[in-house]
Coordinates of C-alpha atoms in Angstrom, one line a residue:
Chain A
X1 CA 0.0 0.0 0.0
X2 CA 1.3 3.4 -0.9
X3 CA 1.9 6.0 1.8
X4 CA -0.8 8.2 0.2
X5 CA -3.3 5.4 0.4
X6 CA -2.4 4.8 4.0
X7 CA -2.8 8.5 4.9
X8 CA -6.1 8.5 3.1
X9 CA -7.3 5.5 5.1
X10 CA -6.1 7.0 8.4
X11 CA -8.0 10.2 7.6
X12 CA -11.1 8.4 6.7
X13 CA -10.8 6.5 9.9
X14 CA -10.4 9.7 11.8
X15 CA -13.6 11.0 10.3
X16 CA -15.4 7.8 11.0
X17 CA -14.2 7.8 14.6
X18 CA -15.3 11.4 14.9
X19 CA -18.8 10.6 13.6
X20 CA -19.1 7.6 15.8
X21 CA -18.1 9.6 18.9
X22 CA -20.6 12.3 18.1
X23 CA -23.3 9.7 17.6
X24 CA -22.4 8.0 20.9
X25 CA -22.7 11.4 22.6
X26 CA -26.1 11.9 21.0
X27 CA -27.2 8.4 22.1
X28 CA -26.2 9.2 25.7
X29 CA -28.0 12.5 25.7
X30 CA -31.2 11.0 24.3
X31 CA -31.4 7.5 25.6
X32 CA -29.4 7.2 28.8
X33 CA -32.6 7.5 30.9
X34 CA -34.2 4.8 28.8
X35 CA -31.3 2.4 29.2
X36 CA -31.1 3.1 32.9
X37 CA -34.8 2.3 33.4
X38 CA -34.6 -0.8 31.2
X39 CA -31.6 -2.1 33.2
X40 CA -33.5 -1.5 36.5
X41 CA -36.6 -3.1 35.1
X42 CA -34.7 -6.2 34.0
X43 CA -33.5 -6.7 37.5
X44 CA -30.0 -5.3 37.5
X45 CA -29.0 -4.8 41.2
X46 CA -29.0 -1.2 42.1
X47 CA -25.4 -1.3 43.1
X48 CA -24.5 -2.5 39.6
X49 CA -26.6 -0.1 37.6
X50 CA -23.9 2.4 36.9
X51 CA -21.5 -0.3 35.8
X52 CA -24.2 -1.9 33.7
X53 CA -25.1 1.4 32.0
X54 CA -21.4 1.9 31.3
X55 CA -21.2 -1.5 29.8
X56 CA -24.2 -1.0 27.6
X57 CA -22.5 2.1 26.2
X58 CA -19.4 0.2 25.6
X59 CA -21.2 -2.4 23.6
X60 CA -22.9 0.4 21.7
X61 CA -19.5 2.0 21.1
X62 CA -18.2 -1.3 19.7
X63 CA -21.2 -2.0 17.5
X64 CA -22.1 1.4 16.4
X65 CA -20.3 1.1 13.1
X66 CA -22.4 -1.9 12.3
X67 CA -25.7 -0.4 13.5
X68 CA -28.3 -0.2 10.9
X69 CA -31.4 1.9 11.4
X70 CA -33.8 -0.9 10.9
X71 CA -35.8 -1.3 14.0
X72 CA -35.0 1.9 15.7
X73 CA -32.3 2.9 18.1
X74 CA -34.3 2.0 21.2
X75 CA -35.0 -1.5 20.1
X76 CA -31.3 -2.0 19.6
X77 CA -30.4 -0.4 22.9
X78 CA -33.0 -2.6 24.6
X79 CA -31.5 -5.7 23.2
X80 CA -28.1 -4.7 24.4
X81 CA -29.3 -3.7 27.8
X82 CA -31.1 -7.0 28.2
X83 CA -28.0 -8.9 27.6
X84 CA -26.0 -6.8 30.0
X85 CA -28.7 -7.0 32.6
X86 CA -28.8 -10.7 32.4
X87 CA -25.1 -10.9 33.0
X88 CA -25.4 -8.6 36.0
X89 CA -28.3 -10.6 37.4
X90 CA -26.4 -13.9 37.0
X91 CA -23.3 -12.4 38.6
X92 CA -25.5 -11.2 41.5
X93 CA -26.9 -14.6 42.0
X94 CA -23.4 -16.1 42.0
X95 CA -22.3 -13.5 44.5
X96 CA -25.3 -14.1 46.7
X97 CA -24.7 -17.8 46.7
X98 CA -21.0 -17.2 47.6
X99 CA -21.9 -14.8 50.3
X100 CA -24.5 -17.2 51.7
X101 CA -21.9 -19.9 51.7
X102 CA -19.6 -17.7 53.8
X103 CA -22.5 -16.5 55.9
X104 CA -21.5 -12.9 55.5
X105 CA -24.1 -10.4 56.5
X106 CA -25.6 -8.7 53.5
X107 CA -26.8 -5.1 53.6
X108 CA -29.5 -4.2 51.2
X109 CA -28.0 -1.2 49.4
X110 CA -30.1 1.2 47.6
X111 CA -27.7 3.8 46.2
X112 CA -30.2 5.2 43.7
X113 CA -33.1 5.8 46.0
X114 CA -35.4 3.1 44.8
X115 CA -37.0 3.2 48.2
X116 CA -37.8 6.8 47.9
X117 CA -40.0 6.6 44.9
X118 CA -43.4 8.0 45.1
X119 CA -46.4 6.0 45.8
X120 CA -47.6 6.3 42.2
X121 CA -44.3 4.9 40.9
X122 CA -44.4 2.1 43.5
X123 CA -47.9 1.2 42.4
X124 CA -46.7 0.8 38.8
X125 CA -43.7 -1.1 40.0
X126 CA -45.9 -3.5 41.9
X127 CA -48.3 -3.9 39.0
X128 CA -45.4 -4.8 36.7
X129 CA -44.2 -7.3 39.3
X130 CA -47.7 -8.9 39.3
X131 CA -47.6 -9.6 35.6
X132 CA -46.0 -12.5 33.9
X133 CA -42.6 -11.4 32.7
X134 CA -43.4 -11.4 29.0
X135 CA -46.6 -9.4 29.6
X136 CA -44.8 -7.0 31.9
X137 CA -42.1 -6.4 29.4
X138 CA -44.5 -5.6 26.6
X139 CA -46.5 -3.4 28.9
X140 CA -43.4 -1.6 30.1
X141 CA -42.0 -0.9 26.7
X142 CA -45.3 0.3 25.3
X143 CA -46.7 2.3 28.2
X144 CA -43.7 3.5 30.1
X145 CA -41.2 3.9 27.2
X146 CA -43.8 4.7 24.5
X147 CA -42.4 2.2 22.1
X148 CA -44.5 1.1 19.2
X149 CA -45.7 -2.5 18.8
X150 CA -43.4 -3.1 15.8
X151 CA -40.5 -1.8 17.8
X152 CA -41.4 -4.1 20.7
X153 CA -41.8 -7.0 18.3
X154 CA -38.4 -6.4 17.0
X155 CA -36.8 -5.8 20.4
X156 CA -38.2 -9.0 21.9
X157 CA -38.2 -11.2 18.8
X158 CA -41.8 -12.1 19.1
X159 CA -44.6 -11.7 16.6
X160 CA -46.5 -8.5 16.2
X161 CA -49.8 -10.2 17.1
X162 CA -48.3 -11.6 20.3
X163 CA -47.2 -8.1 21.2
X164 CA -50.7 -6.8 20.7
X165 CA -52.4 -9.5 22.6
X166 CA -50.0 -9.2 25.6
X167 CA -50.4 -5.5 25.6
X168 CA -54.1 -5.7 25.4
X169 CA -54.3 -8.0 28.4
X170 CA -51.8 -6.1 30.4
X171 CA -53.7 -2.8 29.7
X172 CA -56.9 -4.3 30.9
X173 CA -55.3 -5.5 34.1
X174 CA -53.7 -2.2 34.6
X175 CA -56.9 -0.2 34.2
X176 CA -58.6 -2.6 36.6
X177 CA -55.8 -2.1 39.1
X178 CA -56.0 1.6 38.7
X179 CA -59.7 1.5 39.3
X180 CA -59.4 -0.5 42.5
X181 CA -56.6 1.8 43.6
X182 CA -58.9 4.7 43.2
X183 CA -61.6 3.0 45.2
X184 CA -59.1 2.0 47.9
X185 CA -57.3 5.3 48.1
X186 CA -58.8 8.5 49.4
Chain B
X1 CA -56.2 -0.3 20.5
X2 CA -57.7 2.0 23.1
X3 CA -55.0 4.0 24.9
X4 CA -54.8 4.0 28.6
X5 CA -57.1 6.3 30.6
X6 CA -55.6 9.6 31.6
X7 CA -55.4 8.5 35.2
X8 CA -53.5 5.3 34.2
X9 CA -51.2 7.4 32.0
X10 CA -50.4 9.7 34.9
X11 CA -49.3 6.8 36.9
X12 CA -47.1 5.4 34.1
X13 CA -45.7 8.9 33.7
X14 CA -44.9 9.1 37.3
X15 CA -43.1 5.8 37.2
X16 CA -41.1 7.0 34.1
X17 CA -40.2 10.3 35.6
X18 CA -39.0 8.9 38.8
X19 CA -36.9 6.3 37.2
X20 CA -34.4 8.5 35.5
X21 CA -30.7 8.4 35.5
X22 CA -29.6 9.9 38.8
X23 CA -27.9 13.2 38.5
X24 CA -24.6 12.1 39.9
X25 CA -24.4 9.1 37.6
X26 CA -25.2 11.3 34.6
X27 CA -22.7 13.9 35.7
X28 CA -20.0 11.2 35.9
X29 CA -21.0 9.9 32.6
X30 CA -20.9 13.3 30.9
X31 CA -17.6 14.1 32.5
X32 CA -16.2 10.9 31.1
X33 CA -17.5 11.6 27.7
X34 CA -15.9 15.0 27.8
X35 CA -12.6 13.5 28.7
X36 CA -9.9 13.0 26.1
X37 CA -9.5 9.4 25.2
X38 CA -6.2 7.7 25.7
X39 CA -4.4 7.6 22.4
X40 CA -2.2 4.6 22.6
X41 CA -2.3 3.7 26.1
X42 CA -4.6 0.7 25.7
X43 CA -2.1 -2.0 26.0
X44 CA -0.4 -0.7 29.1
X45 CA -3.8 0.1 30.6
X46 CA -4.8 -3.4 30.1
X47 CA -1.7 -4.7 31.6
X48 CA -2.1 -2.5 34.6
X49 CA -5.7 -3.5 34.9
X50 CA -4.6 -7.0 34.9
X51 CA -1.8 -6.4 37.3
X52 CA -3.6 -4.4 39.8
X53 CA -7.2 -5.5 40.2
X54 CA -8.4 -4.2 43.5
X55 CA -11.1 -6.7 44.4
X56 CA -11.5 -10.3 43.9
X57 CA -14.7 -9.9 42.1
X58 CA -13.1 -7.5 39.7
X59 CA -10.3 -10.0 39.2
X60 CA -12.7 -12.5 37.8
X61 CA -14.1 -9.9 35.3
X62 CA -10.7 -8.7 34.4
X63 CA -9.6 -12.2 33.6
X64 CA -12.7 -12.8 31.7
X65 CA -12.4 -9.7 29.5
X66 CA -8.8 -8.8 29.9
X67 CA -7.4 -12.1 28.5
X68 CA -9.3 -11.7 25.2
X69 CA -8.5 -8.0 25.1
X70 CA -4.8 -8.6 25.5
X71 CA -4.8 -11.4 23.0
X72 CA -6.7 -9.3 20.6
X73 CA -4.2 -6.5 20.8
X74 CA -1.4 -9.0 20.3
X75 CA -3.2 -10.6 17.4
X76 CA -3.7 -7.3 15.7
X77 CA 0.0 -6.6 16.1
X78 CA 0.8 -9.9 14.6
X79 CA -1.1 -9.3 11.4
X80 CA 1.2 -6.8 9.8
X81 CA 1.0 -8.1 6.3
X82 CA -2.4 -9.6 6.2
X83 CA -5.0 -6.8 5.9
X84 CA -7.5 -9.2 4.7
X85 CA -7.5 -10.9 8.1
X86 CA -8.0 -7.6 9.8
X87 CA -11.0 -7.2 12.0
X88 CA -13.5 -4.7 10.7
X89 CA -14.5 -1.8 12.7
X90 CA -16.4 -3.1 15.6
X91 CA -15.7 -6.6 14.5
X92 CA -17.4 -8.8 17.0
X93 CA -16.0 -11.9 15.6
X94 CA -12.7 -11.1 17.1
X95 CA -14.1 -11.5 20.6
X96 CA -15.5 -14.9 19.7
X97 CA -12.1 -16.4 19.1
X98 CA -9.5 -14.2 20.6
X99 CA -6.0 -15.3 20.0
X100 CA -6.9 -18.2 17.9
X101 CA -4.7 -16.9 15.2
X102 CA -1.9 -16.3 17.6
X103 CA 1.1 -18.0 16.3
X104 CA 3.4 -17.4 19.2
X105 CA 3.3 -15.4 22.4
X106 CA 4.3 -11.9 21.8
X107 CA 5.9 -9.6 24.3
X108 CA 2.8 -7.8 25.4
X109 CA 5.0 -4.8 26.2
X110 CA 5.0 -4.1 22.5
X111 CA 2.3 -1.5 22.7
X112 CA 3.3 0.1 25.9
X113 CA 4.5 3.4 24.4
X114 CA 2.4 5.9 26.3
X115 CA 1.3 9.1 24.9
X116 CA 0.4 10.7 28.1
X117 CA -3.1 11.2 26.9
X118 CA -4.6 9.4 29.9
X119 CA -7.0 11.6 31.6
X120 CA -5.3 12.0 34.9
X121 CA -7.2 11.7 38.1
X122 CA -10.4 11.1 36.3
X123 CA -13.1 9.5 38.4
X124 CA -11.2 10.6 41.5
X125 CA -11.7 14.3 40.7
X126 CA -15.2 13.9 39.6
X127 CA -17.5 12.4 42.2
X128 CA -15.3 9.7 43.6
X129 CA -16.2 7.0 41.2
X130 CA -16.7 3.7 42.9
X131 CA -13.4 2.3 43.8
X132 CA -14.6 -1.1 43.2
X133 CA -15.2 -0.3 39.5
X134 CA -11.6 0.1 38.7
X135 CA -9.9 -2.3 36.3
X136 CA -12.9 -3.7 34.5
X137 CA -13.9 -0.9 32.3
X138 CA -10.4 -0.3 31.3
X139 CA -10.3 -3.7 29.8
X140 CA -13.7 -3.5 28.3
X141 CA -13.1 -0.1 26.8
X142 CA -9.8 -1.4 25.5
X143 CA -11.9 -3.8 23.5
X144 CA -14.0 -1.0 22.1
X145 CA -11.2 1.2 21.5
X146 CA -9.1 -1.5 20.1
X147 CA -11.7 -2.5 17.7
X148 CA -12.3 0.9 16.5
X149 CA -8.6 1.7 16.4
X150 CA -7.9 -1.6 14.7
X151 CA -9.6 -0.4 11.5
X152 CA -7.1 2.4 11.5
X153 CA -4.2 0.3 12.5
X154 CA -4.7 -2.7 10.4
X155 CA -4.1 -1.4 6.9
X156 CA -0.8 -0.1 8.2
X157 CA -0.5 -2.7 10.9
X158 CA 3.2 -2.6 11.6
X159 CA 3.6 -1.7 15.2
X160 CA 5.5 1.5 14.3
X161 CA 2.6 2.6 12.2
X162 CA 0.6 3.1 15.3
X163 CA 2.6 6.1 16.0
X164 CA 0.8 7.8 13.2
X165 CA -2.4 7.4 15.1
X166 CA -2.3 10.6 17.1
X167 CA -3.1 12.4 13.9
X168 CA -6.4 10.7 14.1
X169 CA -6.7 11.2 17.8
X170 CA -6.1 14.9 17.9
X171 CA -9.1 15.9 15.9
X172 CA -11.8 17.4 18.1
X173 CA -15.0 15.6 17.7
X174 CA -17.7 17.6 16.0
X175 CA -20.9 17.0 17.7
X176 CA -23.8 16.5 15.3
X177 CA -26.4 17.8 17.6
X178 CA -27.1 20.3 20.3
X179 CA -27.0 17.6 22.9
X180 CA -23.6 16.5 21.8
X181 CA -22.5 20.1 21.9
X182 CA -23.6 20.4 25.4
X183 CA -21.9 17.3 26.5
X184 CA -18.7 18.5 25.0
X185 CA -19.1 21.9 26.6
X186 CA -17.1 21.4 29.7
X187 CA -13.8 20.6 27.9
X188 CA -11.1 23.1 27.9
X189 CA -9.6 24.4 24.7
X190 CA -7.0 21.7 24.5
X191 CA -9.3 18.9 25.2
X192 CA -9.9 16.3 22.7
X193 CA -13.4 14.8 22.9
X194 CA -13.4 11.1 22.5
X195 CA -16.5 9.9 24.1
X196 CA -16.2 6.3 23.5
X197 CA -12.6 6.2 24.6
X198 CA -13.3 8.5 27.5
X199 CA -15.8 6.1 29.0
X200 CA -12.7 4.4 30.2
X201 CA -12.6 7.1 32.8
X202 CA -14.9 5.1 34.9
X203 CA -12.0 3.0 35.7
X204 CA -11.1 4.9 38.8
X205 CA -8.0 4.6 40.7
X206 CA -6.5 1.6 39.0
X207 CA -5.8 3.5 35.9
X208 CA -5.5 6.7 37.7
X209 CA -2.5 5.5 39.5
X210 CA -0.9 4.8 36.2
X211 CA -2.2 8.0 34.6
X212 CA -0.9 10.2 37.3
X213 CA 2.7 9.1 36.7
X214 CA 2.4 9.9 33.0
X215 CA 0.0 12.7 32.4
X216 CA -0.2 15.2 35.2
X217 CA -1.0 17.8 32.6
X218 CA -4.7 16.9 32.5
X219 CA -5.3 18.3 36.0
X220 CA -6.4 21.6 34.5
X221 CA -9.6 20.1 33.2
X222 CA -12.9 21.5 34.6
X223 CA -13.8 19.4 37.6
X224 CA -17.1 17.7 37.2
X225 CA -17.8 18.5 33.6
X226 CA -21.3 19.8 34.3
X227 CA -23.0 21.5 31.4
X228 CA -26.1 23.4 30.7
X229 CA -27.6 20.1 29.7
X230 CA -27.1 18.9 33.2
X231 CA -28.6 22.0 34.6
X232 CA -31.7 21.7 32.4
X233 CA -32.0 18.0 33.3
X234 CA -31.9 18.7 37.0
X235 CA -34.5 21.5 36.9
X236 CA -36.7 19.5 34.6
X237 CA -36.5 16.6 37.0
X238 CA -37.6 18.9 39.8
X239 CA -40.6 20.2 37.9
X240 CA -41.5 16.7 36.7
X241 CA -41.4 15.6 40.3
X242 CA -43.6 18.5 41.3
X243 CA -46.1 17.5 38.6
X244 CA -46.0 13.9 39.8
X245 CA -46.9 15.0 43.2
X246 CA -43.6 14.4 44.9
X247 CA -42.6 17.8 46.3
X248 CA -40.1 16.3 48.7
X249 CA -37.9 14.9 46.1
X250 CA -38.5 17.9 43.9
X251 CA -37.2 20.1 46.6
X252 CA -34.2 17.9 47.1
X253 CA -33.5 18.2 43.3
X254 CA -33.8 22.0 43.6
X255 CA -31.4 22.0 46.6
X256 CA -29.0 20.0 44.5
X257 CA -29.4 22.5 41.7
X258 CA -28.6 25.3 44.1
X259 CA -25.5 23.5 45.2
X260 CA -24.2 22.5 41.7
X261 CA -25.4 25.6 39.9
X262 CA -25.5 28.5 42.4
X263 CA -25.3 31.0 39.5
X264 CA -26.8 28.8 36.8
X265 CA -28.9 29.9 33.9
X266 CA -32.1 28.6 35.5
X267 CA -31.9 30.2 38.9
X268 CA -35.2 32.0 38.6
X269 CA -36.9 28.8 37.4
X270 CA -35.4 27.1 40.4
X271 CA -36.6 29.7 42.9
X272 CA -40.1 29.7 41.4
X273 CA -40.2 25.9 41.6
X274 CA -39.0 26.1 45.2
X275 CA -41.9 28.2 46.1
X276 CA -44.3 25.7 44.7
X277 CA -42.5 22.8 46.3
X278 CA -42.7 24.4 49.7
X279 CA -46.4 25.1 49.2
X280 CA -47.0 21.5 48.2
X281 CA -45.1 20.4 51.3
X282 CA -47.3 22.5 53.5
X283 CA -44.6 24.9 54.4
X284 CA -46.7 27.8 53.5
X285 CA -45.0 30.5 55.5
X286 CA -41.6 29.7 54.1
X287 CA -43.2 29.6 50.6
X288 CA -44.7 33.0 51.1
X289 CA -41.5 34.6 52.4
X290 CA -39.5 33.1 49.5
X291 CA -42.1 34.3 47.1
X292 CA -41.7 37.8 48.4
X293 CA -38.0 37.7 48.0
X294 CA -38.4 36.3 44.5
X295 CA -40.8 39.0 43.5
X296 CA -38.6 41.7 44.8
X297 CA -35.7 40.4 42.8
X298 CA -37.5 39.2 39.7
X299 CA -40.8 40.9 39.6
X300 CA -40.7 40.9 35.8
X301 CA -39.8 37.3 35.4
X302 CA -42.2 35.1 33.5
X303 CA -42.6 33.0 36.6
X304 CA -43.7 36.0 38.7
X305 CA -47.4 35.6 38.0
X306 CA -47.3 32.1 39.4
X307 CA -45.2 33.0 42.4
X308 CA -47.4 36.0 43.2
X309 CA -50.1 33.6 44.2
X310 CA -48.2 31.1 46.4
X311 CA -50.1 28.3 47.8
X312 CA -53.4 28.9 46.2
X313 CA -56.3 27.4 48.1
X314 CA -57.2 24.2 46.3

C-alpha cells in the first residue's frame, strides 16, 4: 500500500471515529434514561446499575459502526441492555450464593433511592411485578417507554400479534388495578 | 387499540419520571464523555488493569475480559502483512475467538508506548467513582477502542505505524447535535473529545495511579464536567417531580441544583419551583417569604405571575 493510500485510510478512519463519537454522545443524551430504566426493570441490582449502563454504552461503542437503522435505536439499545442486565443478574446470583456460603451479612443497598420513589411509581412497579414477565415487558415498553408495537416486536423477537395481545391483556389489568386503587385510596 | 385512561397514564408517567438516570451518575458519565481518550495507552492500561485489580470480584471480570482483550491486541499486532484478516471496525467476531490466530506469544509490552493522553485523576476528581469499579472498564473499553482503532491500525499494521495514530486522535469531535455540543461543553480548549474512549474514565484509581505518573497535565480540566444540559435536566427533573406530586424529592433536586449551579442559567426557574415545592409540602410560611423575595428580585420574570399567588387554596 502506498503512503498516500495509508494516509487516506487514516484520515477516513479519523472521520469515521469522529462521527461515531458524536453519535455516541447523542445516544447518551437522548437515551441514557431509557437504558437506565430498562436495566433496572430487568433486575440489574442497584449497586451494579452504573456499571451496567457503562457496559451498555461500551457495547454500543463497539457495535455502532455496524448499526443499521432498521428497527429503531431503542429496540437496539433494549437488546443490548437486556444482555448486560442478564449478566449482571447472574453475577449477582453467584455472589449471593457465595456470600451465603460464607455467611457474610448482606446489607441491602439502595444507592439510587429506589426506596424513595413516590407511591404512584411504586404502584406501577408492583403492578409490573404482578404480571408475567413477557406481559410485563411488553406493557413496560409500550406504556412506560412509549415504544410502538413493531419496535417491541423487533426488540423481543416475538410476533406483532403476540405483542398486541399481551399488551391488550396487560392494559386491561392495569386499568382494573388503577380503578381499584382509586376505590381504595382517598 | 384503546389507549390507557388519563389516570393510568399519569401513573405510568410518574413511574417513568421517577426512574431517570440519577444526576450524579449522569454527571459522571458526561464528565467521562468529555474527557480526552487515551491515544495509545490501551495495552499498558490493560496490563495494569490485569496487574492491579483491587477486588477479587473484579479479578474475575478482568480475567474474563482482559485475557481476550490482551490477546486481541497481540493478534492485531501480529497481522502486519495480512490486511484481509483484519477485523473490521467493531468486528465482533474477534471476541469470539481471541488469540486463535496467535502463532506465538508476543511480548505484550509491544504496545506500551504511552502518549500521556490518559485523563489524569479522572473519576477521582469527579465524584469519587466507585473504587470497586476500577480495572474492568479499562479492559472493556480497551476492547471497544481497540476494535475501532484496529480499523485504523490494520491497513498499516506494523507496530511502528501506530505512532501515526495521534493524527487521528487529535481531531476534536464535531458533535452533530445540540446535545452532543452540550456534552462537549465542559472541555477546555485543548481537550480532545473522545466519548467512547473516554468512557474508560470510569476505571477509577486503577488506571488513575498509572495515569498520574504519566500525564499530570490533565489536572487543569474542569472538575465535574457539568453542562447546561445537566442543569436543564436537573430543573426538569424537579418540575416533573412536582407535577408527579412528589414535592419532597422535587425540593431535594432543587437543593441539589442550588449546590451545583449556584449561579446557573435557570436560577429564577429554580426559585419559582421552590416556592411551589414548599407550598406542596405545606410549608406555606416559608413559601410566602421566599415568594416575596423572589418577586422583589425578579418581579418581571415570566414566573412572577405564578409566584405572586403562592399556595393557592385548592
